[in-house]
PDB file of C-alpha atoms in Angstrom:
ATOM      1  CA  MET A 177      52.681  -3.530  23.949  1.00  0.00           C
ATOM      2  CA  SER A 178      51.959  -7.203  24.192  1.00  0.00           C
ATOM      3  CA  ILE A 179      48.943  -9.044  25.402  1.00  0.00           C
ATOM      4  CA  LYS A 180      49.637 -12.080  27.506  1.00  0.00           C
ATOM      5  CA  VAL A 181      47.268 -14.951  27.107  1.00  0.00           C
ATOM      6  CA  LYS A 182      46.751 -17.513  29.819  1.00  0.00           C
ATOM      7  CA  ARG A 183      46.972 -20.894  28.206  1.00  0.00           C
ATOM      8  CA  SER A 184      44.630 -23.498  29.571  1.00  0.00           C
ATOM      9  CA  ARG A 185      45.124 -27.164  29.155  1.00  0.00           C
ATOM     10  CA  ALA A 186      42.544 -29.226  27.345  1.00  0.00           C
ATOM     11  CA  GLN A 187      40.607 -31.529  29.639  1.00  0.00           C
ATOM     12  CA  PRO A 188      38.805 -34.751  28.877  1.00  0.00           C
ATOM     13  CA  ILE A 189      35.072 -34.269  28.346  1.00  0.00           C
ATOM     14  CA  ALA A 190      34.279 -36.818  31.076  1.00  0.00           C
ATOM     15  CA  ARG A 191      36.081 -34.666  33.642  1.00  0.00           C
ATOM     16  CA  LEU A 192      34.288 -31.522  32.492  1.00  0.00           C
ATOM     17  CA  LEU A 193      30.885 -33.202  32.707  1.00  0.00           C
ATOM     18  CA  SER A 194      31.545 -34.809  36.076  1.00  0.00           C
ATOM     19  CA  LYS A 195      32.442 -31.508  37.761  1.00  0.00           C
ATOM     20  CA  SER A 196      29.695 -29.380  39.224  1.00  0.00           C
ATOM     21  CA  GLY A 197      30.574 -26.589  36.812  1.00  0.00           C
ATOM     22  CA  ASP A 198      28.595 -24.746  34.198  1.00  0.00           C
ATOM     23  CA  ILE A 199      28.749 -27.474  31.573  1.00  0.00           C
ATOM     24  CA  SER A 200      27.358 -30.200  33.806  1.00  0.00           C
ATOM     25  CA  GLN A 201      24.553 -27.900  34.988  1.00  0.00           C
ATOM     26  CA  LEU A 202      23.749 -27.044  31.387  1.00  0.00           C
ATOM     27  CA  MET A 203      23.686 -30.727  30.419  1.00  0.00           C
ATOM     28  CA  ARG A 204      21.455 -31.544  33.409  1.00  0.00           C
ATOM     29  CA  LEU A 205      19.043 -28.738  32.493  1.00  0.00           C
ATOM     30  CA  SER A 206      19.015 -29.902  28.886  1.00  0.00           C
ATOM     31  CA  ARG A 207      18.099 -33.451  29.953  1.00  0.00           C
ATOM     32  CA  LEU A 208      15.360 -32.141  32.245  1.00  0.00           C
ATOM     33  CA  ILE A 209      13.862 -29.954  29.497  1.00  0.00           C
ATOM     34  CA  ASP A 210      13.901 -32.885  27.077  1.00  0.00           C
ATOM     35  CA  GLN A 211      12.264 -35.115  29.681  1.00  0.00           C
ATOM     36  CA  ALA A 212       9.558 -32.508  30.343  1.00  0.00           C
ATOM     37  CA  GLN A 213       8.895 -32.097  26.620  1.00  0.00           C
ATOM     38  CA  GLN A 214       8.524 -35.843  26.071  1.00  0.00           C
ATOM     39  CA  HIS A 215       6.261 -36.231  29.112  1.00  0.00           C
ATOM     40  CA  LEU A 216       4.024 -33.317  28.163  1.00  0.00           C
ATOM     41  CA  ARG A 217       3.793 -34.359  24.512  1.00  0.00           C
ATOM     42  CA  ALA A 218       2.774 -37.875  25.541  1.00  0.00           C
ATOM     43  CA  HIS A 219      -0.252 -36.398  27.349  1.00  0.00           C
ATOM     44  CA  LEU A 220      -1.304 -33.871  24.708  1.00  0.00           C
ATOM     45  CA  PRO A 221      -3.832 -34.551  21.965  1.00  0.00           C
ATOM     46  CA  GLU A 222      -2.263 -36.091  18.862  1.00  0.00           C
ATOM     47  CA  GLU A 223      -2.760 -33.037  16.632  1.00  0.00           C
ATOM     48  CA  MET A 224      -0.986 -30.746  19.144  1.00  0.00           C
ATOM     49  CA  ARG A 225       2.122 -32.777  19.905  1.00  0.00           C
ATOM     50  CA  GLU A 226       4.332 -31.551  17.100  1.00  0.00           C
ATOM     51  CA  HIS A 227       3.459 -27.885  17.742  1.00  0.00           C
ATOM     52  CA  ILE A 228       4.404 -27.571  21.435  1.00  0.00           C
ATOM     53  CA  PHE A 229       8.001 -27.189  22.623  1.00  0.00           C
ATOM     54  CA  VAL A 230       9.516 -26.702  26.055  1.00  0.00           C
ATOM     55  CA  GLY A 231      11.767 -23.680  25.783  1.00  0.00           C
ATOM     56  CA  GLY A 232      13.342 -23.477  29.208  1.00  0.00           C
ATOM     57  CA  PHE A 233      12.986 -23.468  32.960  1.00  0.00           C
ATOM     58  CA  ARG A 234      13.554 -20.330  34.993  1.00  0.00           C
ATOM     59  CA  GLU A 235      12.476 -19.123  38.420  1.00  0.00           C
ATOM     60  CA  GLY A 236      10.076 -22.019  38.907  1.00  0.00           C
ATOM     61  CA  ARG A 237       8.294 -21.506  35.586  1.00  0.00           C
ATOM     62  CA  LEU A 238       8.482 -23.732  32.534  1.00  0.00           C
ATOM     63  CA  THR A 239       8.361 -21.928  29.185  1.00  0.00           C
ATOM     64  CA  LEU A 240       6.135 -23.488  26.530  1.00  0.00           C
ATOM     65  CA  ILE A 241       6.582 -22.321  22.947  1.00  0.00           C
ATOM     66  CA  SER A 242       4.374 -22.726  19.910  1.00  0.00           C
ATOM     67  CA  GLY A 243       4.214 -21.183  16.478  1.00  0.00           C
ATOM     68  CA  GLN A 244       0.443 -20.637  16.800  1.00  0.00           C
ATOM     69  CA  ALA A 245      -1.367 -18.771  19.567  1.00  0.00           C
ATOM     70  CA  GLY A 246      -4.355 -21.110  19.369  1.00  0.00           C
ATOM     71  CA  TRP A 247      -2.408 -24.037  20.776  1.00  0.00           C
ATOM     72  CA  LEU A 248      -1.178 -21.949  23.706  1.00  0.00           C
ATOM     73  CA  THR A 249      -4.708 -20.738  24.448  1.00  0.00           C
ATOM     74  CA  TRP A 250      -5.783 -24.347  24.886  1.00  0.00           C
ATOM     75  CA  LEU A 251      -2.780 -24.979  27.138  1.00  0.00           C
ATOM     76  CA  ARG A 252      -3.701 -22.008  29.343  1.00  0.00           C
ATOM     77  CA  PHE A 253      -6.989 -23.710  30.138  1.00  0.00           C
ATOM     78  CA  GLU A 254      -5.139 -26.975  30.892  1.00  0.00           C
ATOM     79  CA  GLN A 255      -2.459 -25.468  33.166  1.00  0.00           C
ATOM     80  CA  ARG A 256      -3.600 -27.208  36.344  1.00  0.00           C
ATOM     81  CA  ARG A 257      -3.645 -30.662  34.709  1.00  0.00           C
ATOM     82  CA  LEU A 258      -0.266 -30.062  33.060  1.00  0.00           C
ATOM     83  CA  LEU A 259       1.262 -28.989  36.368  1.00  0.00           C
ATOM     84  CA  GLU A 260       0.009 -32.192  37.996  1.00  0.00           C
ATOM     85  CA  LEU A 261       1.596 -34.182  35.165  1.00  0.00           C
ATOM     86  CA  LEU A 262       4.917 -32.387  35.576  1.00  0.00           C
ATOM     87  CA  HIS A 263       4.945 -32.841  39.339  1.00  0.00           C
ATOM     88  CA  GLN A 264       4.995 -36.608  38.709  1.00  0.00           C
ATOM     89  CA  LEU A 265       8.489 -36.270  37.216  1.00  0.00           C
ATOM     90  CA  PRO A 266      11.502 -36.143  39.538  1.00  0.00           C
ATOM     91  CA  GLY A 267      13.121 -32.710  39.408  1.00  0.00           C
ATOM     92  CA  PHE A 268       9.916 -30.867  38.499  1.00  0.00           C
ATOM     93  CA  GLU A 269       8.266 -30.695  41.908  1.00  0.00           C
ATOM     94  CA  SER A 270       9.201 -27.017  42.136  1.00  0.00           C
ATOM     95  CA  VAL A 271       7.458 -25.966  38.894  1.00  0.00           C
ATOM     96  CA  SER A 272       4.863 -23.391  39.916  1.00  0.00           C
ATOM     97  CA  GLY A 273       3.525 -22.368  36.518  1.00  0.00           C
ATOM     98  CA  PHE A 274       4.053 -21.837  32.839  1.00  0.00           C
ATOM     99  CA  THR A 275       5.193 -19.010  30.632  1.00  0.00           C
ATOM    100  CA  PHE A 276       3.625 -19.174  27.180  1.00  0.00           C
ATOM    101  CA  LYS A 277       5.368 -17.729  24.138  1.00  0.00           C
ATOM    102  CA  VAL A 278       4.373 -17.575  20.509  1.00  0.00           C
ATOM    103  CA  ARG A 279       7.519 -17.825  18.429  1.00  0.00           C
ATOM    104  CA  PRO A 280       8.322 -19.131  14.973  1.00  0.00           C
ATOM    105  CA  VAL A 281       9.433 -22.696  15.544  1.00  0.00           C
ATOM    106  CA  HIS A 282      11.788 -24.410  13.158  1.00  0.00           C
ATOM    107  CA  PRO A 283      12.299 -27.967  14.384  1.00  0.00           C
ATOM    108  CA  ILE A 284      15.451 -29.741  13.297  1.00  0.00           C
ATOM    109  CA  VAL A 285      14.722 -32.068  10.421  1.00  0.00           C
ATOM    110  CA  ALA A 286      17.264 -34.650   9.369  1.00  0.00           C
ATOM    111  CA  PRO A 287      18.143 -34.288   5.693  1.00  0.00           C
ATOM    112  CA  LEU A 288      16.901 -37.009   3.400  1.00  0.00           C
ATOM    113  CA  ARG A 289      19.488 -39.564   2.402  1.00  0.00           C
ATOM    114  CA  ASN A 290      20.435 -39.524  -1.214  1.00  0.00           C
ATOM    115  CA  THR A 291      20.557 -43.200  -2.100  1.00  0.00           C
ATOM    116  CA  ARG A 292      21.420 -44.459  -5.522  1.00  0.00           C
ATOM    117  CA  SER A 293      20.822 -47.889  -6.901  1.00  0.00           C
ATOM    118  CA  LEU A 294      23.381 -49.896  -8.774  1.00  0.00           C
ATOM    119  CA  SER A 295      22.212 -52.389 -11.371  1.00  0.00           C
ATOM    120  CA  ALA A 296      23.232 -56.034 -11.206  1.00  0.00           C
ATOM    121  CA  ASP A 297      25.214 -55.666 -14.439  1.00  0.00           C
ATOM    122  CA  ALA A 298      27.159 -52.704 -13.069  1.00  0.00           C
ATOM    123  CA  GLY A 299      27.874 -54.643  -9.863  1.00  0.00           C
ATOM    124  CA  LYS A 300      29.146 -57.601 -11.917  1.00  0.00           C
ATOM    125  CA  THR A 301      31.405 -55.302 -13.952  1.00  0.00           C
ATOM    126  CA  LEU A 302      32.829 -53.698 -10.788  1.00  0.00           C
ATOM    127  CA  ALA A 303      33.456 -57.129  -9.234  1.00  0.00           C
ATOM    128  CA  GLU A 304      35.306 -58.246 -12.387  1.00  0.00           C
ATOM    129  CA  CYS A 305      37.419 -55.062 -12.304  1.00  0.00           C
ATOM    130  CA  ALA A 306      38.229 -55.739  -8.661  1.00  0.00           C
ATOM    131  CA  GLU A 307      39.448 -59.258  -9.539  1.00  0.00           C
ATOM    132  CA  ASP A 308      41.812 -57.878 -12.193  1.00  0.00           C
ATOM    133  CA  THR A 309      43.184 -55.076 -10.008  1.00  0.00           C
ATOM    134  CA  THR A 310      46.482 -55.517  -8.167  1.00  0.00           C
ATOM    135  CA  ASN A 311      46.260 -52.370  -6.023  1.00  0.00           C
ATOM    136  CA  PRO A 312      44.758 -53.586  -2.696  1.00  0.00           C
ATOM    137  CA  THR A 313      43.162 -50.236  -1.797  1.00  0.00           C
ATOM    138  CA  LEU A 314      41.494 -49.887  -5.175  1.00  0.00           C
ATOM    139  CA  LYS A 315      40.453 -53.544  -5.075  1.00  0.00           C
ATOM    140  CA  ARG A 316      38.666 -53.089  -1.702  1.00  0.00           C
ATOM    141  CA  ALA A 317      36.966 -49.919  -2.950  1.00  0.00           C
ATOM    142  CA  LEU A 318      35.682 -51.662  -6.088  1.00  0.00           C
ATOM    143  CA  GLU A 319      34.460 -54.642  -4.041  1.00  0.00           C
ATOM    144  CA  ARG A 320      32.626 -52.290  -1.689  1.00  0.00           C
ATOM    145  CA  LEU A 321      30.979 -50.561  -4.626  1.00  0.00           C
ATOM    146  CA  ALA A 322      30.033 -53.903  -6.182  1.00  0.00           C
ATOM    147  CA  SER A 323      28.402 -55.018  -2.931  1.00  0.00           C
ATOM    148  CA  HIS A 324      25.814 -52.227  -3.336  1.00  0.00           C
ATOM    149  CA  ALA A 325      24.486 -53.709  -6.551  1.00  0.00           C
ATOM    150  CA  GLN A 326      20.953 -55.054  -6.735  1.00  0.00           C
ATOM    151  CA  PRO A 327      20.697 -58.855  -6.749  1.00  0.00           C
ATOM    152  CA  PRO A 328      20.235 -60.299 -10.234  1.00  0.00           C
ATOM    153  CA  ASN A 329      16.641 -61.104 -11.205  1.00  0.00           C
ATOM    154  CA  GLU A 330      16.169 -64.791 -11.703  1.00  0.00           C
TER     155      GLU A 330
END
């Protein structure tokens, strides 16, 4: 017994995003959620901003998420003001309320860059090696490495 698979052709991403399909709706919703989060955070007290996240939009309600219940309690008292702020944004006129959820939040943090320094002497040695090398690929690589050296102290 064999299973027949319908092969679909790959499509350019621009065509997928321009259609009114699922992907374009998902991208639009993602942009709206990001816009709502930025707008709300701009109007929150400084100490709260990094603890409040917009989790989604469903059935006219915007979901606000925090890792601590105390922040959400404060937001419950500020619901009317926050709704007025959201109604200023295009696309959020239909928001009728908020759903508050306490969830562990793990924001994405970019990893720290591991940078190394190269002494001026090491850079000079690499540049000299590059001059003596006949292989063009190796020569370019050595020159690139030498360019990362610290300037000599005068």
